[in-house]
Coordinates of C-alpha atoms in Angstrom, one line a residue:
X1 CA 200.9 264.9 262.8
X2 CA 199.4 266.2 259.6
X3 CA 201.9 268.9 258.7
X4 CA 202.4 270.2 255.2
X5 CA 205.4 268.0 254.2
X6 CA 207.2 268.3 251.0
X7 CA 206.6 265.2 249.0
X8 CA 207.4 266.6 245.5
X9 CA 211.0 265.5 245.5
X10 CA 209.9 262.0 246.5
X11 CA 207.6 261.8 243.5
X12 CA 210.3 263.2 241.2
X13 CA 212.7 260.5 242.3
X14 CA 210.2 257.7 241.8
X15 CA 209.4 259.0 238.2
X16 CA 213.1 259.0 237.4
X17 CA 213.7 255.5 238.9
X18 CA 211.0 253.9 236.8
X19 CA 212.1 255.6 233.5
X20 CA 215.8 254.9 233.9
X21 CA 217.6 251.6 233.3
X22 CA 221.0 252.8 234.4
X23 CA 221.4 253.2 238.1
X24 CA 224.5 255.3 237.8
X25 CA 222.8 257.6 235.4
X26 CA 219.9 257.8 237.7
X27 CA 222.0 258.9 240.5
X28 CA 223.4 261.8 238.4
X29 CA 220.0 263.1 237.4
X30 CA 219.4 266.8 238.0
X31 CA 215.8 268.0 238.4
X32 CA 215.6 270.9 236.1
X33 CA 212.0 270.7 234.9
X34 CA 210.4 270.1 238.3
X35 CA 210.2 272.2 241.5
X36 CA 212.1 270.7 244.3
X37 CA 213.5 272.2 247.5
X38 CA 216.8 272.6 245.8
X39 CA 215.6 274.6 242.9
X40 CA 212.4 276.3 244.1
X41 CA 214.3 278.5 246.5
X42 CA 217.1 280.2 244.7
X43 CA 216.5 283.9 244.0
X44 CA 215.0 286.5 246.2
X45 CA 211.9 286.4 244.0
X46 CA 211.5 282.7 244.8
X47 CA 211.6 283.5 248.5
X48 CA 209.2 286.4 248.2
X49 CA 206.7 284.2 246.5
X50 CA 206.9 281.7 249.4
X51 CA 206.6 284.5 252.0
X52 CA 203.5 285.8 250.2
X53 CA 201.9 282.4 250.8
X54 CA 202.4 282.9 254.5
X55 CA 200.3 286.0 254.4
X56 CA 197.7 284.1 252.4
X57 CA 197.5 281.3 255.1
X58 CA 197.0 283.9 257.8
X59 CA 194.3 285.7 255.8
X60 CA 192.5 282.4 255.1
X61 CA 192.7 281.4 258.8
X62 CA 191.5 284.8 260.1
X63 CA 188.9 285.7 257.4
X64 CA 188.1 282.6 255.3
X65 CA 185.1 280.4 255.7
X66 CA 185.9 276.7 256.2
X67 CA 182.5 275.2 255.8
X68 CA 180.7 276.2 259.0
X69 CA 183.8 276.3 261.2
X70 CA 185.3 279.7 260.4
X71 CA 188.0 281.2 262.6
X72 CA 185.9 284.4 262.5
X73 CA 183.1 282.7 264.3
X74 CA 185.0 280.3 266.6
X75 CA 187.2 283.1 268.0
X76 CA 184.2 285.2 268.9
X77 CA 181.1 283.2 269.6
X78 CA 180.9 281.5 272.9
X79 CA 182.9 284.2 274.7
X80 CA 181.8 287.0 277.0
X81 CA 180.9 289.1 273.9
X82 CA 179.0 286.8 271.5
X83 CA 176.8 283.8 271.6
X84 CA 174.7 281.7 269.2
X85 CA 171.9 284.0 268.1
X86 CA 169.6 281.1 267.5
X87 CA 170.3 279.6 270.9
X88 CA 170.9 276.1 269.7
X89 CA 173.6 273.5 270.1
X90 CA 174.8 274.1 266.6
X91 CA 178.5 273.6 266.2
X92 CA 178.8 276.3 263.5
X93 CA 177.7 279.0 265.9
X94 CA 179.4 277.7 269.1
X95 CA 176.1 276.6 270.5
X96 CA 177.5 274.2 273.1
X97 CA 181.0 273.8 274.5
X98 CA 181.0 270.0 274.6
X99 CA 179.9 269.8 271.0
X100 CA 182.5 272.3 269.7
X101 CA 185.2 270.9 271.9
X102 CA 184.7 267.2 271.1
X103 CA 188.0 265.5 270.3
X104 CA 186.8 264.7 266.8
X105 CA 185.4 268.2 266.2
X106 CA 186.5 270.2 263.2
X107 CA 186.9 273.3 265.3
X108 CA 190.2 272.3 267.1
X109 CA 191.3 270.3 264.0
X110 CA 191.1 273.3 261.7
X111 CA 193.2 275.5 264.0
X112 CA 195.7 272.8 264.6
X113 CA 196.1 271.8 261.0
X114 CA 196.4 275.3 259.6
X115 CA 198.8 276.7 262.1
X116 CA 201.1 273.7 261.7
X117 CA 200.8 274.1 257.9
X118 CA 202.1 277.6 258.3
X119 CA 204.9 276.4 260.6
X120 CA 205.9 273.8 258.0
X121 CA 206.1 276.4 255.3
X122 CA 208.3 278.6 257.5
X123 CA 210.7 275.8 258.3
X124 CA 211.1 274.9 254.6
X125 CA 211.8 278.6 253.8
X126 CA 214.4 278.9 256.5
X127 CA 216.1 275.5 255.6
X128 CA 216.4 276.7 252.0
X129 CA 218.2 280.0 252.7
X130 CA 221.6 278.3 252.8
X131 CA 222.7 277.5 249.3
X132 CA 220.5 280.1 247.7
X133 CA 221.5 283.3 245.9
X134 CA 220.3 285.6 248.6
X135 CA 222.6 288.3 249.8
X136 CA 223.3 288.5 253.6
X137 CA 220.8 291.3 254.0
X138 CA 218.2 289.5 251.9
X139 CA 218.8 286.3 253.9
X140 CA 218.4 288.1 257.2
X141 CA 215.1 289.8 256.1
X142 CA 213.7 286.6 254.7
X143 CA 214.5 284.7 257.8
X144 CA 213.0 287.5 260.0
X145 CA 209.8 287.6 258.1
X146 CA 209.5 283.8 258.1
X147 CA 210.3 283.5 261.8
X148 CA 207.7 286.1 262.6
X149 CA 205.0 283.9 261.1
X150 CA 206.3 280.9 263.0
X151 CA 206.1 282.8 266.2
X152 CA 202.6 284.1 265.2
X153 CA 201.4 280.5 264.6
X154 CA 202.7 279.1 267.8
X155 CA 201.1 282.1 269.6
X156 CA 197.7 280.7 268.6
X157 CA 198.6 277.1 269.3
X158 CA 200.0 277.7 272.8
X159 CA 197.0 279.8 274.0
X160 CA 194.5 277.4 272.6
X161 CA 196.1 274.0 273.3
X162 CA 198.8 274.7 275.9
X163 CA 202.1 272.8 275.3
X164 CA 202.2 271.4 271.7
X165 CA 204.9 269.7 269.6
X166 CA 207.7 272.1 268.9
X167 CA 208.9 271.8 265.3
X168 CA 211.6 274.2 264.1
X169 CA 213.3 272.1 261.4
X170 CA 212.1 271.2 257.9
X171 CA 210.3 267.8 257.8
X172 CA 211.1 265.9 254.6
X173 CA 209.5 262.5 255.4
X174 CA 206.5 261.4 257.4
X175 CA 207.0 261.4 261.2
X176 CA 204.8 259.7 263.8
X177 CA 206.7 260.3 267.0
X178 CA 205.8 263.8 268.1
X179 CA 205.6 264.7 271.8
X180 CA 204.4 267.9 273.5
X181 CA 206.7 270.6 274.6
X182 CA 205.7 272.5 277.7
X183 CA 203.9 275.8 277.5
X184 CA 207.0 277.6 278.7
X185 CA 209.1 276.0 276.0
X186 CA 206.7 277.2 273.3
X187 CA 206.6 280.7 274.7
X188 CA 210.4 280.7 274.8
X189 CA 210.5 279.7 271.1
X190 CA 208.0 282.5 270.3
X191 CA 210.1 285.0 272.0
X192 CA 213.2 283.8 270.2
X193 CA 211.5 284.0 266.9
X194 CA 210.0 287.4 267.5
X195 CA 213.1 288.9 269.0
X196 CA 214.9 287.9 265.8
X197 CA 212.1 289.2 263.6
X198 CA 211.9 292.6 265.5
X199 CA 215.7 293.1 265.1
X200 CA 215.8 292.3 261.4
X201 CA 212.4 293.3 259.8
X202 CA 212.3 296.7 258.2
X203 CA 211.1 299.9 260.0
X204 CA 207.5 300.9 259.4
X205 CA 208.4 303.7 257.1
X206 CA 210.7 301.3 255.0
X207 CA 207.8 298.9 254.2
X208 CA 206.9 299.6 250.6
X209 CA 203.9 297.3 250.3
X210 CA 200.6 297.6 252.1
X211 CA 200.0 294.6 254.3
X212 CA 203.6 293.7 254.7
X213 CA 204.8 293.4 258.3
X214 CA 207.4 295.7 259.9
X215 CA 209.5 295.5 263.0
X216 CA 206.6 297.1 265.0
X217 CA 204.3 294.2 264.3
X218 CA 206.9 291.8 265.7
X219 CA 207.5 294.0 268.7
X220 CA 203.8 294.1 269.6
X221 CA 203.4 290.3 269.6
X222 CA 206.8 290.0 271.3
X223 CA 205.5 292.2 274.1
X224 CA 202.3 290.1 274.4
X225 CA 204.5 287.0 274.9
X226 CA 206.7 288.8 277.4
X227 CA 203.6 289.5 279.5
X228 CA 202.7 285.8 279.4
X229 CA 206.2 285.1 280.7
X230 CA 205.9 287.7 283.5
X231 CA 208.5 290.0 281.8
X232 CA 206.5 293.2 282.0
X233 CA 209.4 295.5 281.9
X234 CA 210.5 294.1 278.5
X235 CA 206.9 294.3 277.3
X236 CA 206.7 298.0 278.2
X237 CA 210.0 298.7 276.4
X238 CA 208.9 296.9 273.3
X239 CA 205.5 298.6 273.2
X240 CA 207.0 302.0 273.9
X241 CA 209.2 301.6 270.8
X242 CA 206.0 301.0 268.9
X243 CA 203.9 303.8 270.4
X244 CA 206.7 306.4 270.2
X245 CA 207.6 305.6 266.6
X246 CA 207.2 308.9 264.7
X247 CA 205.5 307.1 261.8
X248 CA 202.4 306.0 263.6
X249 CA 199.8 307.7 265.8
X250 CA 196.1 307.4 266.6
X251 CA 193.9 308.9 263.9
X252 CA 192.1 311.8 265.6
X253 CA 190.7 313.8 262.6
X254 CA 188.2 312.6 260.0
X255 CA 190.0 311.1 257.0
X256 CA 189.7 309.0 253.9
X257 CA 187.2 308.1 251.3
X258 CA 184.0 309.2 253.1
X259 CA 185.2 311.8 255.5
X260 CA 182.4 314.2 254.5
X261 CA 179.6 311.7 255.2
X262 CA 177.3 312.7 258.0
X263 CA 176.6 311.3 260.4
X264 CA 180.1 310.0 260.9
X265 CA 183.3 310.5 262.9
X266 CA 186.9 309.4 262.9
X267 CA 186.1 306.0 264.4
X268 CA 183.5 305.4 261.7
X269 CA 186.1 306.4 259.1
X270 CA 188.6 303.7 260.3
X271 CA 186.3 301.0 258.8
X272 CA 185.3 302.5 255.4
X273 CA 186.3 301.0 252.1
X274 CA 189.8 302.1 251.1
X275 CA 190.7 303.6 254.5
X276 CA 192.7 300.8 256.2
X277 CA 196.1 301.1 254.6
X278 CA 198.9 303.5 255.4
X279 CA 199.0 304.4 251.7
X280 CA 195.5 305.9 252.3
X281 CA 196.8 308.2 255.0
X282 CA 195.9 305.9 257.9
X283 CA 199.0 306.1 260.2
X284 CA 197.2 304.1 263.0
X285 CA 197.3 300.9 260.9
X286 CA 200.2 298.7 261.7
X287 CA 199.2 295.4 260.0
X288 CA 196.3 295.1 257.5
X289 CA 195.1 292.0 255.7
X290 CA 194.9 292.8 252.0
X291 CA 191.8 292.1 250.0
X292 CA 190.7 292.9 246.5
X293 CA 187.4 292.3 244.8
X294 CA 186.9 290.2 241.7
X295 CA 190.6 289.8 241.1
X296 CA 192.6 286.5 241.1
X297 CA 193.8 285.9 244.6
X298 CA 191.9 289.0 245.9
X299 CA 189.8 286.9 248.3
X300 CA 186.5 288.9 247.7
X301 CA 184.0 288.3 244.9
X302 CA 180.7 289.7 243.8
X303 CA 179.7 286.8 241.6
X304 CA 179.3 284.0 244.0
X305 CA 178.4 283.2 247.6
X306 CA 181.9 282.5 249.2
X307 CA 181.5 284.4 252.5
X308 CA 185.2 285.1 252.8
X309 CA 185.4 288.0 255.2
X310 CA 181.8 287.5 256.0
X311 CA 181.3 289.8 258.9
X312 CA 178.1 291.1 257.3
X313 CA 176.6 287.6 257.1
X314 CA 177.7 286.3 260.5
X315 CA 177.4 289.3 262.8
X316 CA 174.5 291.4 261.3
X317 CA 170.9 290.2 262.0
X318 CA 168.5 289.0 259.2
X319 CA 166.6 292.3 259.0
X320 CA 165.7 291.7 255.4
X321 CA 163.4 288.9 256.6
X322 CA 161.2 291.0 258.9
X323 CA 157.6 292.0 258.2
X324 CA 155.5 294.8 259.5
X325 CA 152.4 294.3 261.7
X326 CA 150.3 293.8 258.6
X327 CA 152.5 291.0 257.3
X328 CA 154.0 293.2 254.5
X329 CA 157.8 292.8 254.1
X330 CA 159.3 295.7 256.1
X331 CA 162.3 296.5 253.9
X332 CA 163.1 296.5 250.2
X333 CA 165.5 293.5 250.5
X334 CA 169.2 293.2 251.1
X335 CA 169.7 297.0 251.6
X336 CA 173.4 297.8 252.0
X337 CA 173.0 300.7 254.4
X338 CA 173.1 301.2 258.2
X339 CA 169.5 300.3 258.6
X340 CA 169.4 296.8 257.1
X341 CA 173.1 296.1 256.8
X342 CA 173.1 294.0 253.7
X343 CA 172.4 290.2 253.9
X344 CA 172.9 289.2 257.5
X345 CA 171.6 285.9 258.7
X346 CA 171.8 286.3 262.5
X347 CA 174.5 283.8 263.5
X348 CA 176.2 285.8 266.3
X349 CA 174.3 287.9 268.9
X350 CA 176.1 290.3 271.2
X351 CA 175.8 289.7 274.9
X352 CA 174.2 292.2 277.1
X353 CA 177.7 292.9 278.4
X354 CA 178.9 293.9 274.9
X355 CA 175.8 295.9 273.8
X356 CA 174.8 297.5 277.0
X357 CA 176.9 297.1 280.2
X358 CA 180.2 298.4 278.9
X359 CA 178.6 301.6 277.6
X360 CA 176.6 302.6 280.6
X361 CA 178.9 305.3 282.0
X362 CA 179.3 307.0 278.6
X363 CA 176.3 305.9 276.6
X364 CA 175.6 309.3 274.9
X365 CA 179.1 310.7 274.5
X366 CA 181.4 307.8 273.5
X367 CA 181.5 308.0 269.7
X368 CA 182.0 304.3 269.4
X369 CA 178.4 303.9 270.7
X370 CA 176.9 306.6 268.4
X371 CA 173.9 305.4 266.3
X372 CA 176.0 305.4 263.2
X373 CA 178.5 303.0 264.8
X374 CA 176.1 300.8 266.7
X375 CA 172.6 300.4 265.2
X376 CA 169.9 299.9 267.9
X377 CA 166.7 300.1 265.9
X378 CA 165.5 299.4 262.4
X379 CA 163.1 301.5 260.3
X380 CA 160.5 300.1 257.9
X381 CA 161.9 301.2 254.5
X382 CA 159.4 299.5 252.2
X383 CA 157.2 302.2 250.6
X384 CA 154.4 299.6 250.3
X385 CA 154.2 299.3 254.1
X386 CA 151.7 301.3 256.0
X387 CA 154.5 301.6 258.6
X388 CA 157.0 303.1 256.2
X389 CA 159.5 305.3 258.1
X390 CA 158.4 304.0 261.5
X391 CA 160.4 302.0 264.1
X392 CA 160.3 298.2 263.7
X393 CA 160.9 297.8 267.4
X394 CA 158.1 300.1 268.3
X395 CA 155.8 298.4 265.8
X396 CA 157.0 294.8 265.6
X397 CA 155.7 292.3 263.0
X398 CA 154.9 288.7 263.5
X399 CA 158.3 287.4 262.4
X400 CA 160.4 289.3 265.0
X401 CA 157.8 288.5 267.7
X402 CA 158.1 284.8 267.0
X403 CA 161.9 284.7 266.4
X404 CA 163.6 287.6 268.2
X405 CA 167.0 286.4 266.9
X406 CA 166.2 287.9 263.6
X407 CA 167.0 291.4 265.0
X408 CA 169.5 292.7 267.5
X409 CA 171.8 295.7 267.8
X410 CA 174.7 295.4 265.5
X411 CA 178.1 297.1 264.7
X412 CA 178.4 299.1 261.6
X413 CA 182.1 298.3 261.2
X414 CA 180.9 294.9 260.0
X415 CA 179.6 296.4 256.8
X416 CA 180.3 299.2 254.3
X417 CA 177.0 301.1 254.3
X418 CA 176.0 302.7 251.0
X419 CA 179.4 301.7 249.5
X420 CA 179.3 298.2 248.2
X421 CA 180.9 297.2 244.9
X422 CA 178.8 298.4 242.0
X423 CA 178.5 294.8 240.7
X424 CA 176.4 293.9 243.7
X425 CA 173.6 296.5 243.3
X426 CA 170.3 295.6 241.8
X427 CA 168.8 298.9 242.8
X428 CA 171.7 301.3 243.6
X429 CA 169.4 304.3 244.3
X430 CA 168.0 302.4 247.3
X431 CA 171.2 300.4 248.0
X432 CA 169.5 297.1 247.4
X433 CA 172.0 294.3 246.8
X434 CA 172.0 290.9 245.0
X435 CA 171.7 287.6 246.9
X436 CA 175.6 287.3 246.6
X437 CA 175.9 290.0 249.4
X438 CA 177.2 289.0 252.8
X439 CA 180.9 289.8 252.5
X440 CA 182.5 292.8 254.1
X441 CA 184.2 294.5 251.1
X442 CA 187.3 296.2 252.5
X443 CA 190.7 295.4 254.0
X444 CA 190.8 294.3 257.6
X445 CA 193.0 295.3 260.5
X446 CA 195.0 292.6 262.2
X447 CA 196.8 295.2 264.3
X448 CA 196.4 298.9 264.8
X449 CA 198.0 301.2 267.3
X450 CA 195.0 301.4 269.7
X451 CA 195.6 297.8 270.7
X452 CA 199.2 298.6 271.4
X453 CA 198.2 301.2 274.0
X454 CA 195.8 298.8 275.7
X455 CA 198.4 296.0 275.8
X456 CA 201.0 298.4 277.4
X457 CA 198.3 299.3 279.9
X458 CA 198.1 295.7 280.8
X459 CA 201.8 295.5 281.4
X460 CA 201.7 298.6 283.5
X461 CA 198.9 297.2 285.5
X462 CA 200.8 294.0 286.2
X463 CA 203.6 296.1 287.7
X464 CA 201.1 298.1 289.8
X465 CA 201.6 301.3 287.8
X466 CA 197.9 302.1 287.6
X467 CA 198.6 305.8 286.8
X468 CA 200.5 304.9 283.7
X469 CA 198.0 302.2 282.7
X470 CA 195.2 304.8 283.0
X471 CA 197.2 307.2 280.8
X472 CA 197.4 304.6 278.0
X473 CA 193.7 303.7 278.3
X474 CA 192.8 307.4 278.2
X475 CA 194.7 307.9 275.0
X476 CA 192.2 305.6 273.4
X477 CA 189.2 307.0 275.3
X478 CA 190.1 310.6 274.5
X479 CA 189.8 309.9 270.8
X480 CA 186.4 308.3 271.5
X481 CA 185.2 311.4 273.5
X482 CA 184.8 309.1 276.5
X483 CA 185.2 310.1 280.1
X484 CA 188.8 309.4 281.3
X485 CA 189.3 306.5 283.6
X486 CA 190.7 307.1 287.1
X487 CA 193.9 305.3 287.9
X488 CA 192.2 303.6 290.9
X489 CA 189.6 302.1 288.7
X490 CA 192.0 300.3 286.3
X491 CA 191.8 296.5 286.6
X492 CA 192.3 293.8 284.0
X493 CA 188.5 293.7 283.8
X494 CA 188.4 297.3 282.8
X495 CA 191.1 296.8 280.2
X496 CA 189.0 294.0 278.7
X497 CA 186.0 296.3 278.7
X498 CA 188.0 298.9 276.8
X499 CA 189.3 296.3 274.4
X500 CA 185.7 295.3 273.8
X501 CA 184.6 298.9 273.1
X502 CA 187.5 299.7 270.8
X503 CA 188.4 296.4 269.1
X504 CA 185.1 294.5 268.8
X505 CA 185.1 292.3 265.6
X506 CA 188.8 293.1 265.1
X507 CA 190.7 290.8 267.4
X508 CA 190.1 287.2 268.4
X509 CA 188.5 287.6 271.8
X510 CA 188.7 283.9 272.6
X511 CA 192.5 284.1 272.2
X512 CA 192.8 287.1 274.5
X513 CA 190.7 285.5 277.2
X514 CA 192.6 282.2 277.0
X515 CA 195.9 284.0 277.1
X516 CA 194.8 285.7 280.3
X517 CA 193.2 282.6 281.8
X518 CA 189.8 284.3 282.1
X519 CA 187.7 282.5 279.6
X520 CA 185.8 280.3 282.0
X521 CA 185.0 283.0 284.6
X522 CA 183.9 285.6 282.0
X523 CA 181.7 283.2 280.0
X524 CA 180.0 282.2 283.2
X525 CA 179.5 285.8 284.2
X526 CA 178.4 287.4 280.9
X527 CA 177.3 284.8 278.4
X528 CA 173.9 283.4 279.5
X529 CA 173.7 280.8 276.8
X530 CA 177.1 279.1 277.3
X531 CA 177.4 279.7 281.1
X532 CA 176.0 276.3 282.0
X533 CA 177.8 274.2 279.4
X534 CA 181.3 275.6 279.7
X535 CA 183.5 273.6 282.1
X536 CA 186.9 274.1 283.7
X537 CA 188.7 271.9 281.2
X538 CA 187.6 274.1 278.4
X539 CA 190.3 276.5 279.4
X540 CA 192.3 274.5 276.8
X541 CA 191.2 272.9 273.6
X542 CA 191.5 269.2 273.0
X543 CA 194.3 267.9 270.9
X544 CA 192.5 266.5 267.8
X545 CA 192.0 262.8 268.2
X546 CA 193.0 262.1 264.6
X547 CA 196.4 263.6 265.3
X548 CA 196.9 261.5 268.4
X549 CA 195.9 258.3 266.6
X550 CA 198.2 259.1 263.7
X551 CA 201.2 259.6 266.0
X552 CA 201.7 255.9 266.5
X553 CA 205.3 255.9 267.7
X554 CA 205.0 258.3 270.6
X555 CA 202.4 259.5 273.1
X556 CA 200.8 262.8 272.0
X557 CA 199.1 263.4 275.3
X558 CA 195.6 264.7 275.4
X559 CA 194.6 267.7 277.5
X560 CA 192.9 266.9 280.8
X561 CA 189.1 266.5 280.8
X562 CA 188.9 265.1 277.2

């Protein structure tokens, strides 16, 4: 297996060996000028630096762009909610299951590699606590934070691949004899890690840094794992602790940096620049990935095309390419508003399920479907067009008629309308951006309280307590001004519908469906493009062939069907 092993000490020893002529002196050498496991983890600051790196790995996995195989795209396209806008077999847009799920595909390899990299880092941190200068309280908190991330990594691996190698100790030399633990063994380890984390991480109101995890984050994912193990009572208890915490609540009034903007509402406010963190007054936020613009390590830039956090690019259509019926360009360019949406390139198109079916009962009153939250038309904004101010759908040009993938309804939470960094504007009065546009310039939720309500509803449903499940769903729907659901109508399908309405583009839909064992059936029902190429064995991903071949001293068994 290609885990992130610590080779630095090995290199140091070789250097000393070849520069010393006295074996006894060599054996007494102390590495003072090089970082080794014995001197890199001494003070609390040393450990905090390593813990910060764990957050970086998660941010890169969730929001970074790895060539054309980004987690952002792979966790969303090819599900019941999104498909390849260009209806091709392209791997970068999940055009075909057999292509994306080949045993030599970069898609499973990237997930496998990065989550095991995180696990390796965690195991090194934990192994280094003994012998450090940490106090008992510091040691407990460092271990709790590290173990949360190990559980979080195995959460992804177990739902994507099933049983995988279980590694809980530091690896200091190459190993080639890994075998797969069972799915239950992995889930048990996740529970063990997250129980420890939830008992030792700080309370939400004690977390001093935006983006740092609290015990509530661990409790949420612990509850999710309990549900997978059929322990719904424990899940309900854990989630009730989260939901009843006095320091968190759903945001129900307008707030933040653009609360006076009209049209708008509290749901719109949740996704505006500067509004995600608790320090901004957002008490619904529980875990937020931190991002800064044009700062070292900030993840977002205005001076290059990196496409980190590229929801604009991936999930907004290429409206800037459309012409009017006379052949004149219909808009001014990369307009960063809620008409053009910046520099989208039409990679992921919402299914009819996502854009129409789930809204039918409350199309006009659910604020999440309001025109300022879902854009369902575009207006010609180029003053040189004879169609200026008119609907591009009512008066389509030749480009959209020939390539309808260049426009489709899109979600405004993917962008920051009229509020991009100043450095990106080439015409700020008309919100026209430079060619470096395409990034979503704000922090991003990994977990907010609305998801906790919907997960507890799932646990209540499993126990047959549909009235309590409906109560939780209706907490979310009430904020959205949507019609309350009747207890008799609550099913797992309804909960998935509500997750789609509330959490679109926030949570990895593929992971949710694979956790529930519903990926195959829902893709066949709702995704016209992938319905014919998805097969039963795609309920699990293939173990990367390169990992199997490198594991020469044991059988790393492949999943069935590959």
